[in-house]
PDB file of C-alpha atoms in Angstrom:
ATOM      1  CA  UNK A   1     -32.306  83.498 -53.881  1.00 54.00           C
ATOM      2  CA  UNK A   2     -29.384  82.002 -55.506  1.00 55.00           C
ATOM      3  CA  UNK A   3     -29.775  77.688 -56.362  1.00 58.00           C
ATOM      4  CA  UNK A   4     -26.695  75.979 -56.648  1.00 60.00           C
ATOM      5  CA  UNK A   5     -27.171  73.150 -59.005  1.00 54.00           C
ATOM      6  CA  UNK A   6     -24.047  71.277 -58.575  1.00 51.00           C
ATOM      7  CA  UNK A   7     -22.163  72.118 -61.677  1.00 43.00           C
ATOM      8  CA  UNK A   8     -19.813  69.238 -61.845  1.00 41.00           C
ATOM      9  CA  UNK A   9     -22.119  67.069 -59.834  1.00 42.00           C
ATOM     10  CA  UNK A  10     -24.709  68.047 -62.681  1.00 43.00           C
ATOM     11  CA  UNK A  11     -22.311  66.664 -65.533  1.00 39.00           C
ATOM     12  CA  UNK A  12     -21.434  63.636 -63.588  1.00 39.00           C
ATOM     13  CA  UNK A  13     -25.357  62.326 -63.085  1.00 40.00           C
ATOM     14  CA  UNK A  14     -25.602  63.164 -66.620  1.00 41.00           C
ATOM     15  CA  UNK A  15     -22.472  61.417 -67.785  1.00 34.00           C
ATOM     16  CA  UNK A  16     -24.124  58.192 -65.442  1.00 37.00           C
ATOM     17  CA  UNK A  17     -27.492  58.578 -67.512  1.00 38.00           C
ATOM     18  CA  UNK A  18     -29.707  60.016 -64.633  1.00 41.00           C
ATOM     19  CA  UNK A  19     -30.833  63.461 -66.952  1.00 44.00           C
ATOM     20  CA  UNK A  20     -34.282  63.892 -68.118  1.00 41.00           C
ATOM     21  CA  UNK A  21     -33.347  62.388 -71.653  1.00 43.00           C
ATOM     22  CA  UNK A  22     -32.763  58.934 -69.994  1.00 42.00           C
ATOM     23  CA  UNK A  23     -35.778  58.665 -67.950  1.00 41.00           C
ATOM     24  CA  UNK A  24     -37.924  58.580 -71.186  1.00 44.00           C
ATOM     25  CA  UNK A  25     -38.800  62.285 -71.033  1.00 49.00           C
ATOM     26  CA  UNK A  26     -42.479  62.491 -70.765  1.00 54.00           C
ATOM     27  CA  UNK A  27     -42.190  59.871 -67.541  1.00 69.00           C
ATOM     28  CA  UNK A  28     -43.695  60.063 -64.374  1.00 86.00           C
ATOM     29  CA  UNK A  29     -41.173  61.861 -61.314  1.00 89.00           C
ATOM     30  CA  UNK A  30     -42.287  63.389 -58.116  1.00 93.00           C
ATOM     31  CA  UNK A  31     -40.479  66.552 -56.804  1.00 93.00           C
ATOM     32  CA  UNK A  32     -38.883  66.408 -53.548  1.00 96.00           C
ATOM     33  CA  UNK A  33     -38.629  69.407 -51.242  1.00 96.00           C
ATOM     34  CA  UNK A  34     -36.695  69.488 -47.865  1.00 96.00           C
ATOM     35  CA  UNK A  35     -36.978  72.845 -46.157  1.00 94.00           C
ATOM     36  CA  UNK A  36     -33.904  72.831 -43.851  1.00 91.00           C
ATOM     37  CA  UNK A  37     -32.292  75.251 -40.913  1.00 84.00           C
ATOM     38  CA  UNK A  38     -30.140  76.307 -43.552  1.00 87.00           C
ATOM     39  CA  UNK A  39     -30.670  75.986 -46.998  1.00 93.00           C
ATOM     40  CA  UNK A  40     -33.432  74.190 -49.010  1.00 96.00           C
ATOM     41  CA  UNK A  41     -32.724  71.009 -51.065  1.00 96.00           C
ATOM     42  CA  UNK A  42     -34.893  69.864 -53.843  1.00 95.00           C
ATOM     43  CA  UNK A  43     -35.250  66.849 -56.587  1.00 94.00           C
ATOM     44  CA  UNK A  44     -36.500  65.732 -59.498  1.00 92.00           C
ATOM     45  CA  UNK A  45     -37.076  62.011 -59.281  1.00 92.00           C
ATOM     46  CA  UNK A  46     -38.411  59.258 -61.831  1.00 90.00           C
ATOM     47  CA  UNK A  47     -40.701  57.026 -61.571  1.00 88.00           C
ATOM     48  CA  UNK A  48     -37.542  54.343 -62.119  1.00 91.00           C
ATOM     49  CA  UNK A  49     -35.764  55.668 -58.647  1.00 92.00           C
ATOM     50  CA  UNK A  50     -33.375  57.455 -61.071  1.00 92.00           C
ATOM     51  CA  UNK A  51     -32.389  60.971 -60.022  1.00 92.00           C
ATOM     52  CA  UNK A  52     -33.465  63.349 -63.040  1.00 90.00           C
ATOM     53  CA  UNK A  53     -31.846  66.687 -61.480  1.00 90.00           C
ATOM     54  CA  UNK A  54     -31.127  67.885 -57.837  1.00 94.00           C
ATOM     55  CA  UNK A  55     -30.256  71.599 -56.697  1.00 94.00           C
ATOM     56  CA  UNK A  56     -29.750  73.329 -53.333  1.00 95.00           C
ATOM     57  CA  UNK A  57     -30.489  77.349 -52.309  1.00 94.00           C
ATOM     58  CA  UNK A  58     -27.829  79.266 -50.561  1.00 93.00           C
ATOM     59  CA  UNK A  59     -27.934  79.268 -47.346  1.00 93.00           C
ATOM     60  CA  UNK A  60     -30.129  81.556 -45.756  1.00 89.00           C
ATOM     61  CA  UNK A  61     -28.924  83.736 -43.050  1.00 89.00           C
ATOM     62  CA  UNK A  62     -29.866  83.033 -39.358  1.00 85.00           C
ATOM     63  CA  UNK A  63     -30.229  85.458 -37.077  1.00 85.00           C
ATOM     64  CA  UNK A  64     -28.606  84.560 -33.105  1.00 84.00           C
ATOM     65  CA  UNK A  65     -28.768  87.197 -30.670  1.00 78.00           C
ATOM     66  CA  UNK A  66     -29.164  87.410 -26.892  1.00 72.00           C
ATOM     67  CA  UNK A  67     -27.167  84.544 -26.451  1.00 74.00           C
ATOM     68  CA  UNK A  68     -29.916  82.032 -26.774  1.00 86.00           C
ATOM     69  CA  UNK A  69     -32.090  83.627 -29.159  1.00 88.00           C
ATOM     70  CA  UNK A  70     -32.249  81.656 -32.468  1.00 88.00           C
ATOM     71  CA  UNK A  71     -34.602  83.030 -35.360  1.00 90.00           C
ATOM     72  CA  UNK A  72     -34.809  82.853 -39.514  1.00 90.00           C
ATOM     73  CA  UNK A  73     -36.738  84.975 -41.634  1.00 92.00           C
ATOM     74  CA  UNK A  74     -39.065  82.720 -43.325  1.00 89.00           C
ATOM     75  CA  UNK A  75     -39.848  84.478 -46.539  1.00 91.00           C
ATOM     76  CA  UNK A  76     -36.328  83.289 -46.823  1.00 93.00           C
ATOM     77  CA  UNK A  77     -37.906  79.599 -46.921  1.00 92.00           C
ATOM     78  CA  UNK A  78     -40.326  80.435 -49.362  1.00 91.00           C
ATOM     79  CA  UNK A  79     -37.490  82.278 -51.584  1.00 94.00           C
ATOM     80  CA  UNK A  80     -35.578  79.796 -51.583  1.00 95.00           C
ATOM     81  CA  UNK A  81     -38.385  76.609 -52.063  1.00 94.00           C
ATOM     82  CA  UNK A  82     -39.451  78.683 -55.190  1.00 94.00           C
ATOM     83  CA  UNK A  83     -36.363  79.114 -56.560  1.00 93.00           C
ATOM     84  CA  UNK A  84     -35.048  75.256 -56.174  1.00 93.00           C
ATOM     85  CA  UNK A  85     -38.901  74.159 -57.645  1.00 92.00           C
ATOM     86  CA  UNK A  86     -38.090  76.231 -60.623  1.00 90.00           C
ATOM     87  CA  UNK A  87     -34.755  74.933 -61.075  1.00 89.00           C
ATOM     88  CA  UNK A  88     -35.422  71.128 -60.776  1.00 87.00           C
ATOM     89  CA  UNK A  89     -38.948  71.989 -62.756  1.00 84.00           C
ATOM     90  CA  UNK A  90     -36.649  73.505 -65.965  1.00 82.00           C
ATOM     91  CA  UNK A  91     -34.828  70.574 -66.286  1.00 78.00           C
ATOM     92  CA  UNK A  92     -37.467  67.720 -65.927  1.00 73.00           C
ATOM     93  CA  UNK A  93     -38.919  69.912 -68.196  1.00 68.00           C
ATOM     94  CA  UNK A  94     -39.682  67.567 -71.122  1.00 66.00           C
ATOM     95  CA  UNK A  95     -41.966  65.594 -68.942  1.00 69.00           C
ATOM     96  CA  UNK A  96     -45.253  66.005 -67.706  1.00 79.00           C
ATOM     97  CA  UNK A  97     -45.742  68.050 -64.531  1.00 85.00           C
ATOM     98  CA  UNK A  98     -44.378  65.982 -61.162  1.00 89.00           C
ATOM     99  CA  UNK A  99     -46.833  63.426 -60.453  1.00 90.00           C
ATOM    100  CA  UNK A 100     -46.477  64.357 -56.549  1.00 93.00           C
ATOM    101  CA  UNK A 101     -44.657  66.342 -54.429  1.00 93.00           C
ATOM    102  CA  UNK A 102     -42.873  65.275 -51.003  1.00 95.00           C
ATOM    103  CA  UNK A 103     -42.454  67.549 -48.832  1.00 94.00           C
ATOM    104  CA  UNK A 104     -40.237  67.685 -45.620  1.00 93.00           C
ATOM    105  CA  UNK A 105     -38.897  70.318 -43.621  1.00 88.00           C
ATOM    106  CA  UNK A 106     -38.343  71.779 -40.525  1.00 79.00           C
ATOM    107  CA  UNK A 107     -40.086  70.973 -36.966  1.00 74.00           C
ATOM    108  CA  UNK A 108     -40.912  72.526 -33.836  1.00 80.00           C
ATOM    109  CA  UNK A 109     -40.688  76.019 -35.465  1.00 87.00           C
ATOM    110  CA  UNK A 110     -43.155  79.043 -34.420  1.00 88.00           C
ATOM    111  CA  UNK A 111     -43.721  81.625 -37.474  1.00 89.00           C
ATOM    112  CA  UNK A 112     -46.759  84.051 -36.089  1.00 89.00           C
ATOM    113  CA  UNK A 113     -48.869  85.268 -39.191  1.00 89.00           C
ATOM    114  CA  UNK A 114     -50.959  88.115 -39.603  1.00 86.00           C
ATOM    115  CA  UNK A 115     -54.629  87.389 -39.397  1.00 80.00           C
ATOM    116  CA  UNK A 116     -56.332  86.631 -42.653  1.00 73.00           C
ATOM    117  CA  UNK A 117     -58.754  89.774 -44.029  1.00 71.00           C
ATOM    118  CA  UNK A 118     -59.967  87.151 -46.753  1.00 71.00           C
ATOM    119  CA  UNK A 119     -57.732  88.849 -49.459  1.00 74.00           C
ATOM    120  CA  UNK A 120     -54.140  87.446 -50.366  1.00 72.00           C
ATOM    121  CA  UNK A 121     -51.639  85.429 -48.465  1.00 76.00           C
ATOM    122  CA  UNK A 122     -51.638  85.950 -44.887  1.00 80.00           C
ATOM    123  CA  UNK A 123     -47.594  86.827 -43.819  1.00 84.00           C
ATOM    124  CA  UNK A 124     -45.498  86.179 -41.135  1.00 89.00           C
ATOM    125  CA  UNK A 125     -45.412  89.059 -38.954  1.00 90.00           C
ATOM    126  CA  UNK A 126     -42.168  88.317 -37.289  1.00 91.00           C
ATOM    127  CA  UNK A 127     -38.765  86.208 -38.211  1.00 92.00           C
ATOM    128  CA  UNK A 128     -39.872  82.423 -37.135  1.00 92.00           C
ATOM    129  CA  UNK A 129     -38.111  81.141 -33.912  1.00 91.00           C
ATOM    130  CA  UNK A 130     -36.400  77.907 -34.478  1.00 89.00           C
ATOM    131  CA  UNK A 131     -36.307  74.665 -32.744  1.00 84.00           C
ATOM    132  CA  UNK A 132     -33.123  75.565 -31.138  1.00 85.00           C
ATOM    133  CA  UNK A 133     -34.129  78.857 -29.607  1.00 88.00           C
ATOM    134  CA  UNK A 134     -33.218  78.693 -25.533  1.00 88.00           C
ATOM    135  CA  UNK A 135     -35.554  81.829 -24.430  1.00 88.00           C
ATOM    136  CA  UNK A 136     -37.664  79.628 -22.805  1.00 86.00           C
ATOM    137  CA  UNK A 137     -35.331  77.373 -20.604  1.00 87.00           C
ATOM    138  CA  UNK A 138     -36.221  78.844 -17.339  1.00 89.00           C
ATOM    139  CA  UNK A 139     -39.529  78.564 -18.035  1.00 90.00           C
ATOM    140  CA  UNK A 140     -39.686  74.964 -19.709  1.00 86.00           C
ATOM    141  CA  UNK A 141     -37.910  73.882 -16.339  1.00 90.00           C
ATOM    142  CA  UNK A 142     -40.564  75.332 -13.948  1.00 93.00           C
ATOM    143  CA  UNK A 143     -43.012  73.630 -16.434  1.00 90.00           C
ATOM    144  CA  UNK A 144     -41.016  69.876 -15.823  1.00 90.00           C
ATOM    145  CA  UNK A 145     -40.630  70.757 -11.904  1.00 93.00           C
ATOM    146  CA  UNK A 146     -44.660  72.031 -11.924  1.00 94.00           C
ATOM    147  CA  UNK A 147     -45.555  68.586 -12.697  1.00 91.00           C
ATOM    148  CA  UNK A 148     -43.348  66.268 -11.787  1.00 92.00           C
ATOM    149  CA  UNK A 149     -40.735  66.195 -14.008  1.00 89.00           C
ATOM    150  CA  UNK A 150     -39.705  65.560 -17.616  1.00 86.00           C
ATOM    151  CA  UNK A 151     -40.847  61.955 -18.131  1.00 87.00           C
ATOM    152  CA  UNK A 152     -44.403  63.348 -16.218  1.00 89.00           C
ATOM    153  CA  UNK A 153     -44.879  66.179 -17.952  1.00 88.00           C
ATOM    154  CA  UNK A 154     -44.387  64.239 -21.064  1.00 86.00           C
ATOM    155  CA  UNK A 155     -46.871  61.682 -20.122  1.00 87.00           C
ATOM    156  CA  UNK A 156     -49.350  64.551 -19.726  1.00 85.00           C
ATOM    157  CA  UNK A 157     -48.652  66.211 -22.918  1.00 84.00           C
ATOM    158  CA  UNK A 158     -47.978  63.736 -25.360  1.00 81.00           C
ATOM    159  CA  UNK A 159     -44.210  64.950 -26.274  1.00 72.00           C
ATOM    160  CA  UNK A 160     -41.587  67.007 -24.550  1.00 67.00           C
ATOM    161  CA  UNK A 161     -38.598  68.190 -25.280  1.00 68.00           C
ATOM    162  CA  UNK A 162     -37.874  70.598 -23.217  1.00 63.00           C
ATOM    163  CA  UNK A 163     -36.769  74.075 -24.280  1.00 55.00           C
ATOM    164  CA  UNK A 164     -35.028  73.126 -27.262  1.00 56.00           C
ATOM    165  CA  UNK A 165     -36.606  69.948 -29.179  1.00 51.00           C
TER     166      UNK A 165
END
């Protein structure tokens, strides 16, 4: 998985003193980690607030079919998470390792994972259907008509969306 790392953007944060060599290298920063629909974005921050590097994957490549089908593979999310970790990790590399991480990312996905045997990761058996992903309308309507509708059916299970959240 490719990261971009913002060339130009790069040179400018450096030229404004926000590189690793201006936070005192040895500082405190957390990494940041969003897991988006379409590419991952991660940062290296200081303890100051002062942005120590920042770097983005490629996009990963979603997968629409059926009309209302949306899925993404999501090794491609792990790919990618790993790749902008290493990145920002390289060049807040003259500090200690992040004192946290923050992590946000996608919601209201499904990835289905093999059962666990007890040895290694377990893996996604299937690409992971994304918040957007229509199949169910028909059935997400019967669901609000079944019990009232949306507003009761929401008050019975805590949050709903419908068939796309």
């Amino acid at each position: 998985m490719d990261v971009k790392s913002g060339g130009d953007r790069d040179a400018k944060r450096q030229r404004r003193g926000s590189s690793p060599e201006s936070t005192g290298g040895g500082s405190e920063w957390v990494m940041c980690i969003d897991v988006g629909t379409s590419c991952v974005k991660a940062a290296a921050i200081a303890r100051d607030g002062s942005l120590m590097h920042s770097c983005e994957s490629d996009e990963y490549p979603s997968m629409r079919k059926e009309g209302s089908t949306h899925e993404v593979n999501s090794e491609d999310w792990w790919d990618a998470t790993q790749a902008c970790i290493r990145r920002c990790s390289h060049h807040a590399q003259q500090c200690s390792p992040p004192s946290a991480i923050a992590l946000t990312g996608l919601m209201q996905c499904l990835v289905i994972v093999e059962e666990s045997c007890g040895k290694g990761p377990r893996r996604p058996r299937r690409p992971a259907i994304l918040h957007s992903d229509a199949r169910a309308a028909k059935e997400a309507k019967a669901l609000e008509e079944a019990a009232g509708g949306a507003a009761a059916l929401g008050d019975r299970v805590g949050l709903w969306a419908g068939a796309t959240a």
